[in-house]
mmCIF file of C-alpha atoms in Angstrom:
data_model
loop_
_atom_site.group_PDB
_atom_site.id
_atom_site.type_symbol
_atom_site.label_atom_id
_atom_site.label_comp_id
_atom_site.label_asym_id
_atom_site.label_seq_id
_atom_site.Cartn_x
_atom_site.Cartn_y
_atom_site.Cartn_z
ATOM 1 C CA GLU A 136 10.851 81.243 25.681
ATOM 2 C CA ALA A 137 12.910 79.355 28.234
ATOM 3 C CA GLY A 138 12.235 75.666 28.561
ATOM 4 C CA VAL A 139 12.038 73.513 31.648
ATOM 5 C CA THR A 140 15.281 73.810 33.583
ATOM 6 C CA GLN A 141 16.616 71.306 36.060
ATOM 7 C CA PHE A 142 19.466 71.636 38.547
ATOM 8 C CA PRO A 143 21.892 70.030 38.976
ATOM 9 C CA SER A 144 22.459 68.060 35.804
ATOM 10 C CA HIS A 145 24.441 65.455 37.704
ATOM 11 C CA SER A 146 24.760 64.594 41.368
ATOM 12 C CA VAL A 147 26.856 61.943 43.042
ATOM 13 C CA ILE A 148 26.186 61.401 46.730
ATOM 14 C CA GLU A 149 26.904 58.775 49.323
ATOM 15 C CA LYS A 150 24.256 56.499 50.699
ATOM 16 C CA GLY A 151 22.577 58.153 53.664
ATOM 17 C CA GLN A 152 23.129 61.703 52.458
ATOM 18 C CA THR A 153 20.467 64.145 51.382
ATOM 19 C CA VAL A 154 20.024 65.515 47.890
ATOM 20 C CA THR A 155 17.669 68.185 46.605
ATOM 21 C CA LEU A 156 16.764 68.431 42.958
ATOM 22 C CA ARG A 157 15.252 71.569 41.534
ATOM 23 C CA CYS A 158 12.946 72.170 38.596
ATOM 24 C CA ASP A 159 12.017 75.491 37.049
ATOM 25 C CA PRO A 160 8.997 74.995 34.786
ATOM 26 C CA ILE A 161 8.027 77.060 31.801
ATOM 27 C CA SER A 162 6.544 80.323 33.005
ATOM 28 C CA GLY A 163 2.771 80.171 33.276
ATOM 29 C CA HIS A 164 2.545 76.398 33.336
ATOM 30 C CA ASP A 165 0.317 75.332 36.203
ATOM 31 C CA ASN A 166 1.026 71.609 35.787
ATOM 32 C CA LEU A 167 4.371 70.277 36.961
ATOM 33 C CA TYR A 168 5.345 66.620 36.895
ATOM 34 C CA TRP A 169 8.235 64.589 38.251
ATOM 35 C CA TYR A 170 9.256 61.339 36.587
ATOM 36 C CA ARG A 171 12.163 58.975 37.192
ATOM 37 C CA ARG A 172 14.042 56.479 35.073
ATOM 38 C CA VAL A 173 16.005 53.815 36.812
ATOM 39 C CA MET A 174 18.713 52.440 34.527
ATOM 40 C CA GLY A 175 17.369 50.264 31.752
ATOM 41 C CA LYS A 176 13.794 50.561 32.868
ATOM 42 C CA GLU A 177 10.840 52.658 31.851
ATOM 43 C CA ILE A 178 10.310 56.274 32.826
ATOM 44 C CA LYS A 179 7.937 56.231 35.765
ATOM 45 C CA PHE A 180 5.577 58.864 37.084
ATOM 46 C CA LEU A 181 6.325 60.183 40.565
ATOM 47 C CA LEU A 182 3.921 63.039 41.156
ATOM 48 C CA HIS A 183 1.891 65.878 39.697
ATOM 49 C CA PHE A 184 1.430 69.425 40.975
ATOM 50 C CA VAL A 185 -1.276 71.796 39.903
ATOM 51 C CA LYS A 186 0.046 75.167 40.942
ATOM 52 C CA GLU A 187 1.298 74.586 44.486
ATOM 53 C CA SER A 188 -1.009 71.664 45.274
ATOM 54 C CA LYS A 189 -0.127 68.011 44.940
ATOM 55 C CA GLN A 190 -2.712 66.598 42.563
ATOM 56 C CA ASP A 191 -1.368 63.064 42.466
ATOM 57 C CA GLU A 192 1.597 61.640 44.354
ATOM 58 C CA SER A 193 0.767 57.993 43.810
ATOM 59 C CA GLY A 194 4.123 57.296 42.183
ATOM 60 C CA MET A 195 6.334 58.463 45.046
ATOM 61 C CA PRO A 196 8.364 55.414 46.111
ATOM 62 C CA ASN A 197 8.362 55.991 49.877
ATOM 63 C CA ASN A 198 8.496 58.681 52.538
ATOM 64 C CA ARG A 199 12.157 59.375 51.915
ATOM 65 C CA PHE A 200 11.007 61.456 48.963
ATOM 66 C CA LEU A 201 9.534 64.892 49.553
ATOM 67 C CA ALA A 202 8.368 67.206 46.799
ATOM 68 C CA GLU A 203 7.373 70.815 47.152
ATOM 69 C CA ARG A 204 6.338 73.559 44.813
ATOM 70 C CA THR A 205 6.819 77.018 46.140
ATOM 71 C CA GLY A 206 4.119 79.512 45.208
ATOM 72 C CA GLY A 207 3.233 77.503 42.155
ATOM 73 C CA THR A 208 6.567 78.255 40.536
ATOM 74 C CA TYR A 209 9.686 76.130 40.907
ATOM 75 C CA SER A 210 9.655 72.710 42.521
ATOM 76 C CA THR A 211 12.131 70.732 44.587
ATOM 77 C CA LEU A 212 12.413 67.019 45.113
ATOM 78 C CA LYS A 213 14.348 66.002 48.192
ATOM 79 C CA VAL A 214 15.606 62.515 48.885
ATOM 80 C CA GLN A 215 16.544 61.945 52.514
ATOM 81 C CA PRO A 216 18.319 59.696 53.274
ATOM 82 C CA ALA A 217 19.353 58.497 49.834
ATOM 83 C CA GLU A 218 19.643 54.775 49.132
ATOM 84 C CA LEU A 219 21.450 52.973 46.325
ATOM 85 C CA GLU A 220 18.190 52.147 44.543
ATOM 86 C CA ASP A 221 17.388 55.850 44.230
ATOM 87 C CA SER A 222 19.992 56.181 41.494
ATOM 88 C CA GLY A 223 18.542 57.142 38.146
ATOM 89 C CA VAL A 224 17.546 60.075 36.013
ATOM 90 C CA TYR A 225 14.896 62.389 37.422
ATOM 91 C CA PHE A 226 12.868 64.295 34.881
ATOM 92 C CA CYS A 227 10.670 67.286 35.450
ATOM 93 C CA ALA A 228 7.977 68.345 32.998
ATOM 94 C CA SER A 229 5.468 71.154 32.831
ATOM 95 C CA SER A 230 2.335 71.888 30.846
ATOM 96 C CA GLN A 231 -0.405 74.419 30.498
ATOM 97 C CA VAL A 232 -3.009 71.822 29.703
ATOM 98 C CA GLY A 233 -2.850 68.166 30.626
ATOM 99 C CA PHE A 234 -0.591 65.798 28.778
ATOM 100 C CA GLU A 235 1.249 67.992 26.373
ATOM 101 C CA ALA A 236 4.174 68.323 28.716
ATOM 102 C CA PHE A 237 7.593 69.788 28.037
ATOM 103 C CA PHE A 238 10.435 67.953 29.685
ATOM 104 C CA GLY A 239 13.672 69.174 31.161
ATOM 105 C CA GLN A 240 17.076 67.620 30.545
ATOM 106 C CA GLY A 241 16.870 65.560 33.677
ATOM 107 C CA THR A 242 19.096 65.206 36.729
ATOM 108 C CA ARG A 243 21.271 62.128 36.816
ATOM 109 C CA LEU A 244 21.521 61.005 40.431
ATOM 110 C CA THR A 245 24.102 58.449 41.453
ATOM 111 C CA VAL A 246 24.087 57.120 44.994
ATOM 112 C CA VAL A 247 27.290 55.307 45.965
ATOM 113 C CA ALA B 165 -3.934 49.955 34.616
ATOM 114 C CA GLN B 166 -2.357 51.196 31.436
ATOM 115 C CA SER B 167 0.920 49.850 30.071
ATOM 116 C CA VAL B 168 3.208 50.344 27.093
ATOM 117 C CA THR B 169 5.437 47.779 25.437
ATOM 118 C CA GLN B 170 8.337 48.621 23.191
ATOM 119 C CA PRO B 171 9.590 45.200 22.132
ATOM 120 C CA ASP B 172 12.841 46.386 20.559
ATOM 121 C CA ILE B 173 15.480 47.505 23.047
ATOM 122 C CA HIS B 174 18.016 48.416 20.390
ATOM 123 C CA ILE B 175 17.740 48.889 16.621
ATOM 124 C CA THR B 176 20.514 49.586 14.143
ATOM 125 C CA VAL B 177 19.768 50.966 10.695
ATOM 126 C CA SER B 178 21.830 52.407 7.888
ATOM 127 C CA GLU B 179 21.658 56.082 7.122
ATOM 128 C CA GLY B 180 19.042 56.655 4.447
ATOM 129 C CA ALA B 181 17.137 53.485 5.261
ATOM 130 C CA SER B 182 13.560 53.444 6.452
ATOM 131 C CA LEU B 183 12.694 53.033 10.111
ATOM 132 C CA GLU B 184 9.815 51.604 12.074
ATOM 133 C CA LEU B 185 9.779 51.511 15.885
ATOM 134 C CA ARG B 186 7.107 49.405 17.465
ATOM 135 C CA CYS B 187 4.819 50.361 20.314
ATOM 136 C CA ASN B 188 1.907 48.457 21.796
ATOM 137 C CA TYR B 189 -0.267 49.805 24.554
ATOM 138 C CA SER B 190 -2.878 48.579 26.954
ATOM 139 C CA TYR B 191 -5.544 51.011 28.086
ATOM 140 C CA GLY B 192 -9.246 50.578 28.713
ATOM 141 C CA ALA B 193 -10.443 53.766 27.089
ATOM 142 C CA THR B 194 -9.504 55.801 24.038
ATOM 143 C CA PRO B 195 -5.799 56.403 24.480
ATOM 144 C CA TYR B 196 -3.795 59.557 24.241
ATOM 145 C CA LEU B 197 -0.546 58.447 22.616
ATOM 146 C CA PHE B 198 2.841 60.077 22.375
ATOM 147 C CA TRP B 199 6.318 59.528 21.017
ATOM 148 C CA TYR B 200 9.245 61.266 22.684
ATOM 149 C CA VAL B 201 12.907 61.293 21.709
ATOM 150 C CA GLN B 202 15.936 61.779 23.916
ATOM 151 C CA SER B 203 19.111 62.677 22.092
ATOM 152 C CA PRO B 204 22.429 62.369 23.925
ATOM 153 C CA GLY B 205 22.719 65.055 26.603
ATOM 154 C CA GLN B 206 19.244 66.357 25.905
ATOM 155 C CA GLY B 207 15.865 66.170 27.587
ATOM 156 C CA LEU B 208 12.809 64.407 26.271
ATOM 157 C CA GLN B 209 11.398 66.077 23.196
ATOM 158 C CA LEU B 210 7.877 65.478 21.944
ATOM 159 C CA LEU B 211 7.915 64.085 18.407
ATOM 160 C CA LEU B 212 4.187 63.689 17.889
ATOM 161 C CA LYS B 213 0.922 62.896 19.623
ATOM 162 C CA TYR B 214 -2.419 61.301 18.897
ATOM 163 C CA PHE B 215 -5.568 62.391 20.689
ATOM 164 C CA SER B 216 -8.322 61.704 18.145
ATOM 165 C CA GLY B 217 -9.198 62.041 14.470
ATOM 166 C CA ASP B 218 -6.906 61.011 11.663
ATOM 167 C CA THR B 219 -5.050 57.890 12.700
ATOM 168 C CA LEU B 220 -1.912 58.855 10.776
ATOM 169 C CA VAL B 221 -0.127 61.570 12.699
ATOM 170 C CA GLN B 222 2.687 63.725 11.406
ATOM 171 C CA GLY B 223 5.358 64.975 13.738
ATOM 172 C CA ILE B 224 8.571 66.902 13.767
ATOM 173 C CA LYS B 225 11.814 65.862 12.071
ATOM 174 C CA GLY B 226 9.952 63.927 9.372
ATOM 175 C CA PHE B 227 8.468 61.317 11.697
ATOM 176 C CA GLU B 228 4.975 59.919 11.518
ATOM 177 C CA ALA B 229 3.006 57.379 13.537
ATOM 178 C CA GLU B 230 -0.112 55.375 12.865
ATOM 179 C CA PHE B 231 -2.691 54.529 15.497
ATOM 180 C CA LYS B 232 -4.235 51.099 14.964
ATOM 181 C CA ARG B 233 -6.926 50.426 17.495
ATOM 182 C CA SER B 234 -7.444 46.815 16.409
ATOM 183 C CA GLN B 235 -3.788 46.053 17.092
ATOM 184 C CA SER B 236 -3.377 48.383 20.075
ATOM 185 C CA SER B 237 -0.362 49.803 18.324
ATOM 186 C CA PHE B 238 1.164 53.191 17.656
ATOM 187 C CA ASN B 239 4.275 52.534 15.577
ATOM 188 C CA LEU B 240 6.686 55.299 14.688
ATOM 189 C CA ARG B 241 8.039 55.543 11.144
ATOM 190 C CA LYS B 242 10.457 57.566 9.111
ATOM 191 C CA PRO B 243 11.099 56.948 5.405
ATOM 192 C CA SER B 244 14.787 57.859 5.466
ATOM 193 C CA VAL B 245 16.847 58.234 8.636
ATOM 194 C CA HIS B 246 19.652 60.700 9.167
ATOM 195 C CA TRP B 247 22.675 60.275 11.421
ATOM 196 C CA SER B 248 21.166 62.903 13.737
ATOM 197 C CA ASP B 249 18.225 60.573 14.438
ATOM 198 C CA ALA B 250 20.454 58.427 16.635
ATOM 199 C CA ALA B 251 18.770 58.682 20.022
ATOM 200 C CA GLU B 252 16.476 56.851 22.394
ATOM 201 C CA TYR B 253 12.782 56.817 21.561
ATOM 202 C CA PHE B 254 9.964 56.460 24.048
ATOM 203 C CA CYS B 255 6.336 55.658 23.430
ATOM 204 C CA ALA B 256 3.851 56.780 26.076
ATOM 205 C CA VAL B 257 0.149 56.593 26.816
ATOM 206 C CA GLY B 258 -1.641 59.347 28.672
ATOM 207 C CA ALA B 259 -4.261 58.321 31.181
ATOM 208 C CA ILE B 260 -6.799 60.206 33.208
ATOM 209 C CA ASN B 261 -7.717 58.549 36.490
ATOM 210 C CA PHE B 262 -10.117 60.393 38.769
ATOM 211 C CA GLY B 263 -9.072 63.668 37.212
ATOM 212 C CA ASN B 264 -5.372 62.918 37.548
ATOM 213 C CA GLU B 265 -3.388 62.983 34.346
ATOM 214 C CA LYS B 266 -0.081 61.223 33.833
ATOM 215 C CA LEU B 267 2.007 59.490 31.216
ATOM 216 C CA THR B 268 2.973 55.839 31.250
ATOM 217 C CA PHE B 269 6.112 55.151 29.234
ATOM 218 C CA GLY B 270 7.608 52.143 27.556
ATOM 219 C CA THR B 271 11.171 51.070 28.267
ATOM 220 C CA GLY B 272 12.485 52.871 25.206
ATOM 221 C CA THR B 273 14.206 51.847 21.979
ATOM 222 C CA ARG B 274 17.765 52.940 21.355
ATOM 223 C CA LEU B 275 18.418 53.726 17.703
ATOM 224 C CA THR B 276 21.903 53.490 16.235
ATOM 225 C CA ILE B 277 22.608 54.801 12.742
ATOM 226 C CA ILE B 278 25.479 53.362 10.714
ATOM 227 C CA PRO B 279 26.986 55.135 7.714
#
């Protein structure tokens, strides 16, 4: 069974540019989460999808971040325009039931 | 709001020695507790979880953790570490707020193994 897959693994962009991160969850998992770790700090919750609906987006930092989940399958997280403080590792996770989530490898985003 | 504290940023142990990583949590209700590990170049892997029942939980790779409600702790232990255990370890508490479920993580503990 394939795990949670994230693309790209690394991205380096200039301040002001746009970046789109993609997450392919485990097939059949209705729950999809995005988390972020800024260097040296804790991993923080960004948002939670149940199928294609946003269940909780209380952790999204500001309106420069837009998450979508097409047809309840893969999800994208777009940052537009990117700022220096957006640098970090973005993790995606999926689960069939609640907390027991499987995480992807993460996308390391560097904004210069 | 829930929170997790991992007081040790970095720990170094010798291969074959025992290990204990500390985790304290703050949560108003019965917590759902997790330990994850991130090896270099890998994603977060679930080591073990506590939802209810026996307070000593066994996980993968020979790890165990003990839930102590009186101390609000969920420390991770391994009797004898291997070089492959070098990684970063994260403790997390799962919370349900108005039907929304999410994990709150600690800042992580980086484990270095010396020969």
